[in-house]
C-alpha positions in Angstrom: -50.2 5.9 -4.4 -47.4 4.2 -2.5 -44.5 6.6 -1.7 -41.3 4.6 -2.2 -38.2 5.5 -0.3 -35.3 5.8 -2.7 -31.8 4.6 -2.0 -29.6 7.6 -1.5 -27.3 6.5 -4.4 -30.1 5.9 -7.0 -30.0 9.3 -8.6 -26.2 9.3 -8.6 -26.2 5.9 -10.4 -28.7 7.2 -12.9 -26.6 10.4 -13.5 -23.4 8.4 -13.8 -25.0 6.2 -16.5 -25.7 9.2 -18.7 -22.8 11.4 -17.4 -20.6 11.1 -20.6 -22.8 10.8 -23.6 -21.4 10.4 -27.1 -21.9 13.7 -28.9 -22.4 13.5 -32.7 -19.8 15.3 -34.8 -19.9 16.4 -38.4 -16.6 16.6 -40.4 -14.5 18.6 -40.8 -14.1 19.2 -37.1 -11.2 19.7 -34.7 -11.4 18.4 -31.1 -9.0 19.4 -28.4 -8.9 18.1 -24.8 -6.9 19.1 -21.8 -6.7 17.1 -18.5 -5.6 18.4 -15.1 -4.6 16.5 -12.0 -6.2 17.1 -8.6 -9.7 17.6 -10.0 -11.2 17.9 -6.5 -9.1 21.1 -6.1 -10.3 22.6 -9.3 -13.4 24.5 -10.5 -16.7 23.5 -9.2 -19.0 22.8 -12.1 -21.9 24.6 -10.3 -19.8 27.7 -10.1 -18.7 27.2 -13.7 -22.4 27.2 -14.8 -22.8 30.7 -13.3 -19.4 32.0 -14.5 -20.0 30.8 -18.1 -23.5 32.2 -18.0 -25.0 28.8 -19.0 -27.9 29.4 -16.7 -29.3 32.5 -15.0 -28.6 32.6 -11.3 -27.8 29.5 -9.3 -27.1 26.2 -11.2 -29.9 23.6 -11.1 -29.9 21.0 -8.4 -29.1 17.4 -9.2 -26.1 15.0 -9.3 -25.6 15.3 -13.1 -24.4 18.9 -12.8 -21.6 17.8 -10.5 -19.8 15.6 -13.1 -20.3 17.1 -16.5 -21.1 20.5 -18.1 -21.8 21.1 -21.8 -22.2 24.6 -23.3 -21.4 26.6 -26.5 -19.2 29.6 -26.6 -17.8 31.6 -29.6 -18.6 28.9 -32.1 -17.2 26.1 -29.9 -18.9 23.3 -28.1 -17.3 22.9 -24.7 -17.5 19.9 -22.4 -16.2 19.9 -18.8 -15.9 16.6 -17.0 -14.8 15.7 -13.5 -13.2 12.3 -12.9 -11.9 10.7 -9.7 -8.4 12.2 -9.8 -8.4 14.5 -12.8 -10.7 16.9 -14.7 -10.9 17.3 -18.5 -12.1 20.1 -20.8 -12.9 19.2 -24.4 -13.9 21.7 -27.1 -14.8 21.3 -30.7 -14.5 23.8 -33.6 -13.7 24.1 -37.2 -10.4 22.7 -38.6 -9.0 26.2 -39.0 -9.3 26.9 -35.3 -5.7 27.2 -34.3 -6.2 28.6 -30.8 -4.6 26.1 -28.4 -5.7 28.1 -25.3 -8.9 29.9 -26.2 -10.3 32.4 -23.8 -13.8 32.4 -22.5 -14.2 28.7 -21.9 -13.1 28.5 -18.3 -9.5 27.4 -18.7 -8.4 30.0 -16.1 -10.3 28.1 -13.4 -7.7 25.3 -13.6 -4.6 27.5 -14.1 -3.1 26.4 -10.7 -3.5 22.7 -11.4 -1.0 20.3 -13.2 -1.6 19.6 -16.9 -1.5 15.9 -17.5 -2.1 15.6 -21.2 -3.4 17.6 -24.2 -4.9 15.9 -27.2 -6.0 17.1 -30.6 -8.1 15.2 -33.1 -8.7 16.4 -36.6 -11.6 14.7 -38.3 -12.0 15.1 -42.1 -14.8 13.8 -44.4 -12.6 11.9 -46.8 -12.3 8.1 -47.0 -8.5 8.1 -46.4 -5.9 10.4 -44.8 -4.0 12.5 -47.3 -0.2 12.1 -47.7 0.3 15.7 -46.6 -1.4 15.0 -43.3 0.7 11.9 -42.7 3.9 13.8 -43.5 3.4 15.8 -40.3 3.9 12.6 -38.2 7.2 11.0 -37.2 7.7 7.9 -39.3 9.5 6.2 -36.5 6.4 6.0 -34.3 3.6 6.5 -36.8 0.5 4.3 -36.2 -1.8 4.2 -39.2 -4.7 1.8 -39.4 -8.4 1.4 -40.4 -10.7 1.3 -37.4 -14.2 0.2 -36.6 -14.1 -2.5 -39.3 -13.0 -0.1 -42.0 -15.5 2.6 -41.1 -12.6 5.1 -40.7 -8.9 5.6 -40.8 -6.8 7.0 -37.9 -3.1 8.0 -37.7 -1.0 9.3 -34.9 2.6 9.3 -33.7 1.9 10.0 -30.0 4.3 12.9 -30.1 3.7 16.4 -28.9 3.3 19.1 -31.5 4.4 22.7 -31.3 1.4 23.5 -29.0 2.1 20.6 -26.7 -0.8 18.4 -28.0 -0.8 14.8 -29.1 -2.3 14.8 -32.6 -4.7 12.3 -34.2 -5.8 12.5 -37.8 -9.1 10.7 -38.6 -10.6 10.2 -42.0 -14.3 9.3 -41.5 -15.8 9.4 -44.9 -17.6 6.1 -44.4 -19.1 7.1 -41.0 -22.1 9.1 -39.9 -22.2 11.8 -37.3 -23.0 9.4 -34.4 -20.3 7.0 -35.4 -17.8 9.9 -35.6 -18.8 10.9 -32.1 -18.1 7.3 -31.0 -14.7 7.3 -32.7 -13.7 10.6 -31.1 -14.8 9.4 -27.7 -12.8 6.2 -28.0 -9.6 8.0 -29.2 -9.9 10.5 -26.3 -10.4 7.6 -23.8 -7.4 5.8 -25.2 -5.2 8.9 -24.8 -6.6 9.5 -21.3 -6.0 6.0 -20.0 -2.7 5.7 -21.8 -1.4 8.8 -19.9 -2.9 7.8 -16.6 -1.6 4.3 -16.8 2.0 5.5 -17.6 2.0 8.1 -14.9 3.0 5.4 -12.4 6.1 4.4 -14.4 8.4 7.3 -13.2 7.4 6.5 -9.6 8.2 2.8 -10.1 11.6 3.8 -11.4 12.3 6.1 -8.5 11.1 3.4 -6.1 13.4 0.8 -7.7 16.5 2.4 -6.3 14.8 2.9 -2.9 13.8 -0.7 -2.7 17.3 -1.8 -3.6 18.6 0.4 -0.7 16.0 -1.3 1.6 17.2 -4.7 0.6 20.8 -3.8 1.2 19.9 -2.5 4.6 18.0 -5.6 5.5 21.0 -7.8 4.4 23.4 -5.7 6.5 21.2 -5.9 9.6 20.8 -9.7 9.4 24.5 -10.1 8.9 25.2 -8.1 12.1 22.5 -10.1 13.9 24.1 -13.4 12.8 27.6 -12.3 13.8 26.6 -10.9 17.2 26.2 -13.2 20.2 25.3 -10.7 22.9 21.9 -9.5 23.9 22.9 -6.0 23.1 23.7 -6.9 19.5 20.4 -8.7 19.1 18.4 -5.8 20.6 20.3 -3.3 18.4 19.5 -5.4 15.3 15.8 -5.6 16.3 15.6 -1.8 16.7 17.1 -1.4 13.3 14.6 -3.8 11.8 11.7 -1.9 13.3 13.0 1.4 11.9 13.4 -0.2 8.5 9.9 -1.7 8.7 8.5 1.8 9.4 10.3 3.3 6.4 9.1 0.5 4.1 5.5 0.9 5.4 5.5 4.6 4.7 6.8 3.9 1.2 4.1 1.3 0.6 1.4 3.8 1.8 2.8 6.5 -0.6 2.8 4.2 -3.6 0.0 1.7 -3.2 -2.7 4.0 -4.6 -0.7 5.0 -7.7 0.3 1.4 -8.5 -3.3 0.2 -8.0 -4.6 3.0 -10.2 -1.9 2.2 -12.8 -3.1 -1.4 -13.1 -6.7 -0.3 -13.3 -6.1 2.3 -16.0 -4.0 -0.3 -17.9 -6.9 -2.7 -17.9 -9.3 -0.1 -19.1 -6.8 1.0 -21.8 -6.5 -2.6 -23.1 -10.3 -3.0 -23.2 -10.7 0.3 -25.1 -7.9 -0.7 -27.6 -9.7 -3.9 -28.5 -12.9 -1.9 -29.3 -11.1 0.0 -32.1 -11.2 -3.2 -34.2 -8.1 -2.1 -36.2 -6.4 -3.4 -39.3 -3.0 -2.1 -40.2 -2.6 -0.1 -43.4 0.5 -0.9 -45.5 3.6 -1.4 -43.5 2.5 0.8 -40.6 1.6 -0.6 -37.1 -1.8 -0.2 -35.4 -2.5 2.0 -32.4 -3.2 -1.1 -30.3 0.0 -2.9 -31.2 2.1 0.3 -30.7 0.6 1.1 -27.3 0.7 -2.5 -26.1 4.4 -2.7 -26.9 5.0 0.5 -24.8 2.5 0.2 -22.0 2.7 -3.5 -21.1 6.4 -3.3 -20.1 5.6 -0.2 -18.1 2.7 -1.9 -16.3 4.9 -4.9 -15.7 7.6 -2.6 -14.1 5.0 -1.1 -11.8 3.7 -4.6 -10.8 7.3 -5.8 -10.2 8.1 -2.8 -8.0 4.9 -3.3 -6.1 5.7 -7.0 -5.6 9.2 -6.2 -4.5 7.8 -3.9 -1.8 5.3 -6.5 -0.7 8.0 -9.2 -0.6 10.4 -6.9 1.3 7.7 -6.1 3.8 7.2 -9.8 4.4 11.0 -10.5 4.6 11.4 -7.7 7.3 8.4 -9.1 9.2 9.9 -12.6 9.2 13.3 -11.3 10.2 11.7 -9.5 13.1 9.8 -12.6 14.2 13.0 -14.8 13.9 15.1 -12.3 15.9 12.3 -12.0 18.5 12.4 -15.8 18.8 16.1 -15.8 19.1 16.1 -13.1 21.8 13.3 -15.0 23.6 15.3 -18.2 23.4 18.4 -16.5 24.7 16.4 -15.0 27.6 14.9 -18.4 28.4 18.4 -20.0 28.4 19.7 -17.3 30.7 16.7 -17.7 33.0 17.2 -21.4 33.1 20.8 -20.9 34.0 19.8 -18.6 36.8 17.2 -21.0 38.0 19.7 -23.9 37.9 22.1 -21.7 40.0 19.3 -20.9 42.5 18.4 -24.6 42.7 22.0 -25.6 43.3 22.3 -22.9 46.0 19.1 -24.2 47.6 20.4 -27.8 47.6 23.7 -26.6 49.1 21.8 -24.6 51.7 19.6 -27.6 52.5 22.6 -29.9 53.0 24.3 -27.3 55.1 21.1 -27.0 57.1 21.0 -30.8 57.7 24.6 -30.7 58.8 23.9 -27.8 61.2 20.8 -29.6 62.5 22.9 -32.8 63.1 25.6 -30.8 65.0 22.8 -29.0 66.9 21.3 -32.3 68.1 24.8 -33.4 69.3 25.5 -30.1 71.0 22.1 -29.8 72.7 22.2 -33.5 73.7 25.7 -32.9 75.1 24.7 -30.0 77.2 21.4 -31.8 78.3 23.4 -34.8 79.5 25.8 -32.4 81.3 22.9 -31.0 83.2 21.5 -34.5 83.9 25.0 -35.5 85.1 24.5 -33.1 88.1 21.1 -34.7 88.7 22.5 -38.2 88.5 25.3 -37.3 90.9 22.8 -36.4 93.5 20.6 -39.4 92.9 23.6 -41.7 93.2 23.4 -41.3 96.9 19.9 -42.8 97.1 19.8 -45.2 94.1 21.7 -48.3 93.7 23.1 -47.1 90.3 26.3 -45.2 89.6 26.4 -41.9 87.8 27.9 -43.5 84.7 25.2 -46.2 84.5 22.4 -43.6 84.7 24.2 -41.4 82.1 24.6 -44.3 79.7 20.9 -45.2 80.0 19.7 -41.5 79.6 22.0 -40.6 76.6 19.9 -42.4 73.9 16.7 -41.0 75.3 18.1 -37.5 75.4 19.3 -37.7 71.8 16.0 -39.0 70.6 14.0 -36.3 72.5 16.2 -33.6 71.1 16.0 -35.0 67.6 12.2 -35.1 67.7 12.0 -31.6 69.2 14.1 -30.1 66.4 12.2 -32.0 63.7 8.9 -30.7 65.1 10.3 -27.1 65.1 11.4 -27.5 61.4 8.0 -28.8 60.4 6.3 -25.8 62.0 8.7 -23.5 60.3 7.9 -25.0 56.8 
């Protein structure tokens, strides 16, 4: 038999496909869920297996054990799940289970982590939600609708109760146990992704003031750069722009993950809301309409803040490039002026050199003719020419010889 070599992610993919199964539920039942941030710093599920006594000795090997743990304790069914940046614990029990922080299910393992949200879902076996149950919700934010094409009714006001839980009331008289499990899973997912999507909104609001400060700093720097005409002013503006660019880059690094995660959670939330297939009951709104009215502006705020940071980064980069070009042009202009001065000095020196050479030819020729004058005075006694005649004839020749000699010396020097 051929031994196939498996891809190292094959088992993980298979485990992820079945990591969060829908667990059937029979009404009446109460479901509670807590979620904690920084899941990678929380309890390891393998250690939780041993602590809860789910298995004897070490936990079994396999990737599925690293993402989800299901066990029963004190009449409750408990489910631990690890996600990318948070962990959840969900437990089910009878509707008269009022313990919001029950012992013995491992909550103490996450006591040092940040609680993100807490959700409670009460599922009853009737076809509609009783007026007494609806009376516990705030009428100003009550969402009350039929879900899953009339298979159940759901109501919530997305407010925290006295235990700090967001409460859902579900009447599932027309649904079986498996469908009730699907309804509970969908409502828990909606609450999870609603919270994780909105967690970026406070950061966006904080960053709004910071971005405005960056924009004012950029405007002030460019104003000074425009008013300054000296190289020192331009260099100071360029240094300020580089400092501002560094601060903006750090801000982008600190916020980019959260803003990207916010958009991703928002998209998943919108998809989960459409799966409810809701229809409003009476004058009340639906969960989908209520959440869209709240989350979409929040997501738009996060997108706008992210775009402002991106646009500001581009503006600062363009400002740096423009100022660099201006400084480079200024340096080139100064260099050209220096070169022009050097060229003018060279031309002046050249003219002076020609003048000096001309005077040198005259002076050397004068002294050479003076020396020849002594020679001609002696030759006058034996030649039929006077000293003046011989000097007159020799003068052009001497000047020409001196000129050629100096010219040769100059060529050799060059």
